[in-house]
Short mmCIF file of C-alpha atoms in Angstrom, two decimals:
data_model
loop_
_atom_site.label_atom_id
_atom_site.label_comp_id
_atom_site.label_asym_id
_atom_site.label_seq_id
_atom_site.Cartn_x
_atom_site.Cartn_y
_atom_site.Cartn_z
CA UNK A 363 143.86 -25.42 -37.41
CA UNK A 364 141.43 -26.44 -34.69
CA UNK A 365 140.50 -23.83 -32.11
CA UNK A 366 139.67 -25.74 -29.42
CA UNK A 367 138.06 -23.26 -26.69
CA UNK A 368 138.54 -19.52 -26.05
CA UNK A 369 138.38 -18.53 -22.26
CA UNK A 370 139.68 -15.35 -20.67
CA UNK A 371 141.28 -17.65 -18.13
CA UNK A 372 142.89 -20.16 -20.45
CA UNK A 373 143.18 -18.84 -23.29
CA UNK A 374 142.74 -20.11 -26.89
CA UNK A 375 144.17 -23.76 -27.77
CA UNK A 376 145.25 -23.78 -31.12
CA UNK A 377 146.60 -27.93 -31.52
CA UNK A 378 148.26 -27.60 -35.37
CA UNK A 379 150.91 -29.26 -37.73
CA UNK A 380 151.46 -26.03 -39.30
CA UNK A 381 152.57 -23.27 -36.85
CA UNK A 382 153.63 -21.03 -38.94
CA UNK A 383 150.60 -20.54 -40.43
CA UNK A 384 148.42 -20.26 -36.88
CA UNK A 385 151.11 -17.52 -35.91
CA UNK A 386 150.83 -15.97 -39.37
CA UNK A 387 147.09 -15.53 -39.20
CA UNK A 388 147.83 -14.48 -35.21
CA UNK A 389 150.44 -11.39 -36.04
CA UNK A 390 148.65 -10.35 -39.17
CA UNK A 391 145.10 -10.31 -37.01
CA UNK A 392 147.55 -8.04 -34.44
CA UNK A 393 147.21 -4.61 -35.21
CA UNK A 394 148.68 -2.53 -32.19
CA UNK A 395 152.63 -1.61 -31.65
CA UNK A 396 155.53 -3.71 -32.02
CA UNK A 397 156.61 -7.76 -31.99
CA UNK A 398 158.72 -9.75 -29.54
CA UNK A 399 159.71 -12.93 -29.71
CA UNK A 400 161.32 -14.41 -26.01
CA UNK A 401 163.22 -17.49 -26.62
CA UNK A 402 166.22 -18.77 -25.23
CA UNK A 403 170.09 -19.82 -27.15
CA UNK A 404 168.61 -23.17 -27.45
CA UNK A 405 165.96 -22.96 -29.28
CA UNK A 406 166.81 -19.92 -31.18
CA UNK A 407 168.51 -21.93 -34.16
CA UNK A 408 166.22 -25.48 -33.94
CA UNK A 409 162.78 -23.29 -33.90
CA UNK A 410 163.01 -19.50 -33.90
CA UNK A 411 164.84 -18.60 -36.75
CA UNK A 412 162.57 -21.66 -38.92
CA UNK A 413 159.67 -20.22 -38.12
CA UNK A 414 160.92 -16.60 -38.76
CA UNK A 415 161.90 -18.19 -42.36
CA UNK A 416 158.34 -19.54 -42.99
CA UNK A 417 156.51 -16.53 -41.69
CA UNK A 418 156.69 -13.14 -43.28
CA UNK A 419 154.81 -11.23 -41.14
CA UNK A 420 157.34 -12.40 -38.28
CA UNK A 421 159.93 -10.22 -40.33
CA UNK A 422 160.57 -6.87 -38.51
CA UNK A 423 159.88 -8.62 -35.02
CA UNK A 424 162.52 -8.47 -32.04
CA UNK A 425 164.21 -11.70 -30.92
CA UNK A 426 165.38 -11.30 -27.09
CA UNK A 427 167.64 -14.58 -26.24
CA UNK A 428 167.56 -15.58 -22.88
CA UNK A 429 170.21 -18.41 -21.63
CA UNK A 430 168.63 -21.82 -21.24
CA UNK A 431 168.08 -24.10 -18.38
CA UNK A 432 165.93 -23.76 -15.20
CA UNK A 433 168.81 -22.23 -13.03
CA UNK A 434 168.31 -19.15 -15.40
CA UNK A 435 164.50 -18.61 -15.05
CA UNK A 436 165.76 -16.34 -12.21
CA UNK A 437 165.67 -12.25 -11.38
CA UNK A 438 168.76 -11.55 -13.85
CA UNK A 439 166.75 -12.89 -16.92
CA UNK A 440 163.35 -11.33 -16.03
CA UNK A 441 165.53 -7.96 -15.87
CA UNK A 442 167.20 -8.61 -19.06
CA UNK A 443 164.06 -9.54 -21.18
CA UNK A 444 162.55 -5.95 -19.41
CA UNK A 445 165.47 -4.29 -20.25
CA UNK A 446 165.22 -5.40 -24.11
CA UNK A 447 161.48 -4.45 -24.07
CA UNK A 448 162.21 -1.47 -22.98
CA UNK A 449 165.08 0.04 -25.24
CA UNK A 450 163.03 -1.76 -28.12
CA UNK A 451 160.43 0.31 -28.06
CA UNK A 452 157.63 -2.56 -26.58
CA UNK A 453 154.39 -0.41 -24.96
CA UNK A 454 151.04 -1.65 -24.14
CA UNK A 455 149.94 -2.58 -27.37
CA UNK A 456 152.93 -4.53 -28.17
CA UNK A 457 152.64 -8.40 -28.90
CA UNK A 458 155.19 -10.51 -26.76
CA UNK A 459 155.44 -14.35 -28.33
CA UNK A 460 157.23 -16.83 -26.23
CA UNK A 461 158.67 -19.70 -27.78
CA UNK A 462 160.62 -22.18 -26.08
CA UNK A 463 159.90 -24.74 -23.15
CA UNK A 464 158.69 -24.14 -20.07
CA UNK A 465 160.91 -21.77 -18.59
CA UNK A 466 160.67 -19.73 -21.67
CA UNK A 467 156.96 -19.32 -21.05
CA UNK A 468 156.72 -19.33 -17.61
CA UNK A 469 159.66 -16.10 -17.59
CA UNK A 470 158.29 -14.54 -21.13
CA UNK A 471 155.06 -14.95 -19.63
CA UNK A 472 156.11 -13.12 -16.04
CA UNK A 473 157.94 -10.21 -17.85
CA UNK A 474 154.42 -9.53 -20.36
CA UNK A 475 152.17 -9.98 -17.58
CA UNK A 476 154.39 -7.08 -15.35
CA UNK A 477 155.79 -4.57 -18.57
CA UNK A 478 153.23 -1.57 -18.40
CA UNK A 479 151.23 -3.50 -16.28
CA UNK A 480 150.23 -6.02 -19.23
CA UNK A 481 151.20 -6.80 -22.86
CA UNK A 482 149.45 -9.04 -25.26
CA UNK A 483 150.98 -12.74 -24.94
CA UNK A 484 151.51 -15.64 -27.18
CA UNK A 485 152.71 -18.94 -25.88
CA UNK A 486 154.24 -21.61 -28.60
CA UNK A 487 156.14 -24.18 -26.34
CA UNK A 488 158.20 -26.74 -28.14
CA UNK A 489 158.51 -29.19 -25.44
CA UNK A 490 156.20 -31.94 -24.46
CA UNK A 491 156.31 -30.50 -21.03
CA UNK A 492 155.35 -26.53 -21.99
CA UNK A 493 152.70 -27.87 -24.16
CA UNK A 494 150.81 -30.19 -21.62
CA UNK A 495 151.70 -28.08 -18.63
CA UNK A 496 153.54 -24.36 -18.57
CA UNK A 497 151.77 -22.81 -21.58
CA UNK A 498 148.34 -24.04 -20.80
CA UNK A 499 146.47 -22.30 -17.78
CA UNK A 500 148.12 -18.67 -17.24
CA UNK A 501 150.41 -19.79 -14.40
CA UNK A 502 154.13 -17.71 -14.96
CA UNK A 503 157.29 -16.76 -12.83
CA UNK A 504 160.51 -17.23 -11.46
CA UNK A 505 162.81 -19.31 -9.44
CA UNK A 506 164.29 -16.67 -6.46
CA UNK A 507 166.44 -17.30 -2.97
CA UNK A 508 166.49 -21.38 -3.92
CA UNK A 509 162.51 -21.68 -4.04
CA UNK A 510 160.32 -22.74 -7.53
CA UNK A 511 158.35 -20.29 -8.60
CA UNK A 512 158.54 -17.94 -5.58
CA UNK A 513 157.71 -14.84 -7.87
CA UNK A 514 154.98 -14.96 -10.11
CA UNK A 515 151.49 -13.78 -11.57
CA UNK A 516 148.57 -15.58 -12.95
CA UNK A 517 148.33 -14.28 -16.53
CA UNK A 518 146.69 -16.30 -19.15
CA UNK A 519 148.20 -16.12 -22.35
CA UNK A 520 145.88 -14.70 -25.37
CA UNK A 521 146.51 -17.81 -27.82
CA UNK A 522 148.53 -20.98 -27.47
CA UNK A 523 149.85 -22.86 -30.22
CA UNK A 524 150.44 -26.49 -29.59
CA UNK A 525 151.77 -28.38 -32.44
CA UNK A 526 153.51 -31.44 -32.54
CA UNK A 527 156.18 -30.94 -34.99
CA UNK A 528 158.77 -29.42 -32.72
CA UNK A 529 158.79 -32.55 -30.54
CA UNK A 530 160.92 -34.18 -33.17
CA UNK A 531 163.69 -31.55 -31.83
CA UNK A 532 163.63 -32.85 -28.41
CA UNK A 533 165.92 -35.52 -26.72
CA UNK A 534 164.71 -38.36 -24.71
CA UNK A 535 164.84 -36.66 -21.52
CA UNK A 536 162.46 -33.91 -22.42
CA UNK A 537 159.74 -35.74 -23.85
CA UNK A 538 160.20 -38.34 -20.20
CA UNK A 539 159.57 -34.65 -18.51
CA UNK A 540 156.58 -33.81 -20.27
CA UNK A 541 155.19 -37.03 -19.86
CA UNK A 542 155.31 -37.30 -16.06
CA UNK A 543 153.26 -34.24 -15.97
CA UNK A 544 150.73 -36.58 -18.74
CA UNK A 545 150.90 -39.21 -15.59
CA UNK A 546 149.62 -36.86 -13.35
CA UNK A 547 146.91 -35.91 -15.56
CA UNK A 548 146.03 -39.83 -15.89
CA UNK A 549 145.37 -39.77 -12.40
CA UNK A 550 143.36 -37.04 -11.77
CA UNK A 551 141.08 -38.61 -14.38
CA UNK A 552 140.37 -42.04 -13.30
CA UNK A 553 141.84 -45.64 -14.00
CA UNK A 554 141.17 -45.65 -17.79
CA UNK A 555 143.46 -42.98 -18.46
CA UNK A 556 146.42 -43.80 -16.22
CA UNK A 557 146.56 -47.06 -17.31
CA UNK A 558 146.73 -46.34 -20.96
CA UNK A 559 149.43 -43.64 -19.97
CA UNK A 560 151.28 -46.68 -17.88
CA UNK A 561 150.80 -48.85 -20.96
CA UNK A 562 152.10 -46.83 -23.40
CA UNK A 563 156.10 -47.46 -24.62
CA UNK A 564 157.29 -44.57 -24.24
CA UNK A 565 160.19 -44.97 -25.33
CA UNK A 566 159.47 -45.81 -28.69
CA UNK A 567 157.32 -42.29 -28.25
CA UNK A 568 156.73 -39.94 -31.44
CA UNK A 569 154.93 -37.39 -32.39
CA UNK A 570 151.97 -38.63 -34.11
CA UNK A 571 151.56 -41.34 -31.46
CA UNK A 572 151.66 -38.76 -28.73
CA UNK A 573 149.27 -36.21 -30.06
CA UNK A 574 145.79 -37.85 -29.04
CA UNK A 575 147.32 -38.60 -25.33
CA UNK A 576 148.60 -35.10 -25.29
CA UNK A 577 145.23 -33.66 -26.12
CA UNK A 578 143.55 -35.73 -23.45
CA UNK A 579 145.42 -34.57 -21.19
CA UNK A 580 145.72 -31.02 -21.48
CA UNK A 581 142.05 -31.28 -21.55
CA UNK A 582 141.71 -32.28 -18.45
CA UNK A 583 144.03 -29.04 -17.39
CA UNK A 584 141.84 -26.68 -19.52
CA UNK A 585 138.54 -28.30 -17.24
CA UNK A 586 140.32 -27.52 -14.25
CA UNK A 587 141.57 -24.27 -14.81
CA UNK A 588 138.46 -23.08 -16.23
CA UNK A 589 136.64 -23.86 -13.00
CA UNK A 590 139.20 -22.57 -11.00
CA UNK A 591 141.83 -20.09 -12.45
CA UNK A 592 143.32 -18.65 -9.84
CA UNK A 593 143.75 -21.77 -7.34
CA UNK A 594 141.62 -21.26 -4.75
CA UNK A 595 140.06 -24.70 -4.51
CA UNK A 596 140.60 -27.86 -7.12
CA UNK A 597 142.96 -25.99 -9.38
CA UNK A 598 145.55 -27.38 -6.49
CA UNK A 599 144.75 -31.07 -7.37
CA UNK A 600 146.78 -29.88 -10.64
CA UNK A 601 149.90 -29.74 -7.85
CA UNK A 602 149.60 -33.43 -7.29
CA UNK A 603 153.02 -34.85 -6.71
CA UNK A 604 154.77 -31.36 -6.90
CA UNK A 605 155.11 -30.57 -3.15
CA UNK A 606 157.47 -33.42 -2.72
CA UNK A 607 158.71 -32.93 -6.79
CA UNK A 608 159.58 -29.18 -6.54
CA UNK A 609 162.00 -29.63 -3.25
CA UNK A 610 163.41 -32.42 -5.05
CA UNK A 611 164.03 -30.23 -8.03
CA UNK A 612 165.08 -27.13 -5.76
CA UNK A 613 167.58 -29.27 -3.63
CA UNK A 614 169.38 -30.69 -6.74
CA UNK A 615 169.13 -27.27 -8.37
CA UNK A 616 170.72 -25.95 -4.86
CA UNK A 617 173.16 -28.38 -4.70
CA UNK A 618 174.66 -27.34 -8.50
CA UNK A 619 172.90 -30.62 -9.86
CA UNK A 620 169.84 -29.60 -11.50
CA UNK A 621 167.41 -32.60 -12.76
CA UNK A 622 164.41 -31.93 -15.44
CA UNK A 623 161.02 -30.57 -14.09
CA UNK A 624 159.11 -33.52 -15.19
CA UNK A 625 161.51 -36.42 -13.30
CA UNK A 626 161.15 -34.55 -9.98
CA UNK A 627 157.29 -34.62 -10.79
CA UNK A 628 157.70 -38.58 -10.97
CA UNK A 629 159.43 -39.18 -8.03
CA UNK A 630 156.96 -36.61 -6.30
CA UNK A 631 153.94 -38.72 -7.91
CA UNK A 632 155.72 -42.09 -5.85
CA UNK A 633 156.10 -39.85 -2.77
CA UNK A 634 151.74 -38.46 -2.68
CA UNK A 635 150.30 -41.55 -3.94
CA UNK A 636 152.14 -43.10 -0.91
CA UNK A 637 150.45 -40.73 1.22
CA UNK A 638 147.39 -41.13 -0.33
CA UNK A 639 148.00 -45.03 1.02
CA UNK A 640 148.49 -44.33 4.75
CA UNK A 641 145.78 -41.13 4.90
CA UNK A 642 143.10 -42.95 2.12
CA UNK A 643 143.86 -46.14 1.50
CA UNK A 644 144.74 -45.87 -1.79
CA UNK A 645 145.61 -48.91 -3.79
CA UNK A 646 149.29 -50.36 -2.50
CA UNK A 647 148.94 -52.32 -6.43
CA UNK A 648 148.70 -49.29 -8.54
CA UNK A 649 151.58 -47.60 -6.14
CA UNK A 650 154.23 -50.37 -6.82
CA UNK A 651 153.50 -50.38 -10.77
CA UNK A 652 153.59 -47.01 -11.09
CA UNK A 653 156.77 -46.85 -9.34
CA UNK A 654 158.28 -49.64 -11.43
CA UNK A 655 157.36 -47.15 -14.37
CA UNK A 656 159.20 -44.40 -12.87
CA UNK A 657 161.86 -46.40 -11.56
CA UNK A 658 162.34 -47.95 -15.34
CA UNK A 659 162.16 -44.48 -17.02
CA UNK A 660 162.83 -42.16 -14.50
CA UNK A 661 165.27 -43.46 -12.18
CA UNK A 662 165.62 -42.52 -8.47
CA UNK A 663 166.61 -39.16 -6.71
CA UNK A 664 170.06 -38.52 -5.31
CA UNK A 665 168.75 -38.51 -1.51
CA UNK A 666 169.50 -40.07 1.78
CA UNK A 667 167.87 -39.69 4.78
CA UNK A 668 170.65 -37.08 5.62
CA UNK A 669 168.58 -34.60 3.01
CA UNK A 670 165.24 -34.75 4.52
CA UNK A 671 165.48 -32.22 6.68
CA UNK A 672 166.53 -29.65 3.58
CA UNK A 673 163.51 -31.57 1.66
CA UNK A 674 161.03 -30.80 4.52
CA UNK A 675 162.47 -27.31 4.68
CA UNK A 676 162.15 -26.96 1.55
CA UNK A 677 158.23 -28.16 1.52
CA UNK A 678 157.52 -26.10 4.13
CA UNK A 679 157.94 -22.87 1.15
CA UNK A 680 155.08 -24.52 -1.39
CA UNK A 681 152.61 -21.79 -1.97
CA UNK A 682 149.60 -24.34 -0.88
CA UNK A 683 150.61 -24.62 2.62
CA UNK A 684 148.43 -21.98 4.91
CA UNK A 685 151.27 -21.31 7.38
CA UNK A 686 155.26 -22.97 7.10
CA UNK A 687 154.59 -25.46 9.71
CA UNK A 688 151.50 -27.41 8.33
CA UNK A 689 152.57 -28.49 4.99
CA UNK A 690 149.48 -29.63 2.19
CA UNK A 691 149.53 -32.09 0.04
CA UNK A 692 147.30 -32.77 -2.95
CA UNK A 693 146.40 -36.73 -2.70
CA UNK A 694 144.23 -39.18 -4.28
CA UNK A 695 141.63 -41.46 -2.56
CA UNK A 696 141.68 -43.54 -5.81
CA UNK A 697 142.17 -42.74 -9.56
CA UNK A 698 139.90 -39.47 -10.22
CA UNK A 699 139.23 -38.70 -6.74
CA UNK A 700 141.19 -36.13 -5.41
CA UNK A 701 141.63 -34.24 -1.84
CA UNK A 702 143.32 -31.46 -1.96
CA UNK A 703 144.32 -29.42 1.07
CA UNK A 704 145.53 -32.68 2.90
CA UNK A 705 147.93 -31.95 5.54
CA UNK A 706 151.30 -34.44 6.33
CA UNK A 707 152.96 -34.83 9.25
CA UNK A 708 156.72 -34.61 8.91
CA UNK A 709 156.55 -38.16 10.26
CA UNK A 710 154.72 -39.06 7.92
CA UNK A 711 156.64 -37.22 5.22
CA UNK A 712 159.86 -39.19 6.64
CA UNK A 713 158.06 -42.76 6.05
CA UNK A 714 156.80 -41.80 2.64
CA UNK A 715 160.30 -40.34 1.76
CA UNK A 716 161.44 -43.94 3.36
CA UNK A 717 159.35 -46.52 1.10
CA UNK A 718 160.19 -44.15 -2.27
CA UNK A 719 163.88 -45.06 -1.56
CA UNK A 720 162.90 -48.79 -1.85
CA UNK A 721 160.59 -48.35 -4.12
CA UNK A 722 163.00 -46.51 -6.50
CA UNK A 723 165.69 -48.57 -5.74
CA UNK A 724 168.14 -44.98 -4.03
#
């Protein structure tokens, strides 16, 4: 077990091959009230009831079952999950342990961070995409009305444990999800690291392979949420390529067509590093080959031009932008420099949302 840092507002790492140990020597160092484990229907048989098996002091602990899938990390789950705490018997001193992917932890984490004001957390994600992104850095919350995330509370989780074993679970897709979020890290850090990320085969990706990347880059999370926890300056280069990504992912979720976190991300990536072209010049090379990567791996959205309208509506809702009507963008004047607070034009938005359709082949 390596503990790699312990910081009120990201909590403690734990990267491990042996969970069940970390979470043994976790609950048995846990001496207040009662045990809750949050998961949801999926991973209840491939993880939960494993690591239940292998870990004895996980034996008198409550399992609440949430349904999968981000069109269920809405109001009706929060209230069931609070509901379940509270006929259990959970109270202050109560340990909640949320383990699952990212809505798991981002919903898990919402209902500890609001039950009596505050309950001890424990984040174990078992996707690529938790572990490098929704676990790490005390972000939680809830879809509501149509919008990501429109409900939520910044509330670190006590200990994460990231360990690579449960990737083996995963299909394709979800490990693609997880590593468009690694992409973004590779840019914030500088040309080094996105090229090895662009270099990499991903799809011959395993476990072992991915764990050095993977602790790269949630290192260069942990940096910037420990200088900035609660977003109120470079924390939002972090939301590079999600202002475009998450109304791509709410219009296909609004539309009864739902598409993965981490593709949405991708295609957002395309959509702010052109941007970052016409407001900073960045490099027209490193635009087109990261596109052919997304466009190999990730495909293209299901837009026309008859969507961006909803798309800029739905922009105008991102919790950056100061006031509907100016919406901010997180861009890059190169690899590892990053403006944040950079406002488009819906113009400019348009033409962006234009050259990603080539790009990406829609």
């Amino acid at each position: 077990i390596i503990r790699l840092f312990m910081n009120k507002s990201t909590g403690n790492l734990i990267f491990t091959l042996t969970p069940a140990r970390s979470i043994e020597d976790i609950v048995s160092s846990h001496t207040g009230g009662k045990i809750f484990i949050i998961t949801d229907s999926n991973c209840l048989d491939l993880c939960v009831r494993p690591l239940l098996a292998e870990t004895p002091s996980l034996e008198k602990a409550r399992v609440i079952v949430t349904a999968p899938g981000d069109e269920n990390k809405n109001l009706t789950s929060l209230t069931q999950i609070w509901s379940e705490l509270q006929s259990g018997g959970a109270t202050r001193n109560s340990l909640v342990i949320n383990i699952g992917g990212g809505v798991v932890t981002d919903m898990g984490g919402f209902a500890a961070a609001t039950f009596k004001r505050g309950v001890e957390m424990v984040n174990v994600p078992t996707t690529l995409l938790s572990a490098v992104d929704a676990a790490v850095g005390g972000k939680t919350g809830i879809n509501f009305n149509g919008f990501k995330n429109e409900l939520g509370s910044f509330y670190p989780a006590n200990e994460v444990v990231i360990s690579t074993c449960w990737f083996d679970t995963l299909p394709h897709e979800e490990l693609l999800s997880g590593y468009a979020e690694m992409l973004k890290h590779g840019l914030l850090e500088g040309d080094e690291e996105i090229n090895m990320l662009l270099d990499y085969d991903v799809a011959e990706a395993n476990a072992e392979k991915l764990l050095p990347l993977l602790q790269k880059s949630v290192e260069v999370k942990r940096r910037v949420v420990e200088e900035d926890p609660y977003e109120h300056g470079i924390r939002k280069a972090l939301n590079l390529g999600h202002t475009a990504g998450h109304a791509f992912e709410s219009l296909a979720l609004n539309s009864g067509r739902p598409v993965p976190h981490g593709y949405a991300v991708a295609w957002g990536l395309v959509v702010d590093l052109i941007l970052s072209h016409m407001q900073l010049k960045f490099d027209s090379m490193l635009i087109h080959r990261l596109a052919s990567f997304v466009k190999a791996h990730y495909g293209a959205p299901a837009i026309s031009c008859d969507d961006y309208p909803e798309i800029i509506r739905l922009m105008s809702h991102d919790k950056k932008n100061v006031t509907p009507d100016r919406i901010v963008f997180t861009l890059l004047s190169e690899p590892g420099k990053v403006e944040i607070n950079r406002v488009a034009t819906e113009s400019e938005i348009k033409s962006a949302l234009d050259i990603m359709r080539d790009l990406l082949g829609c």
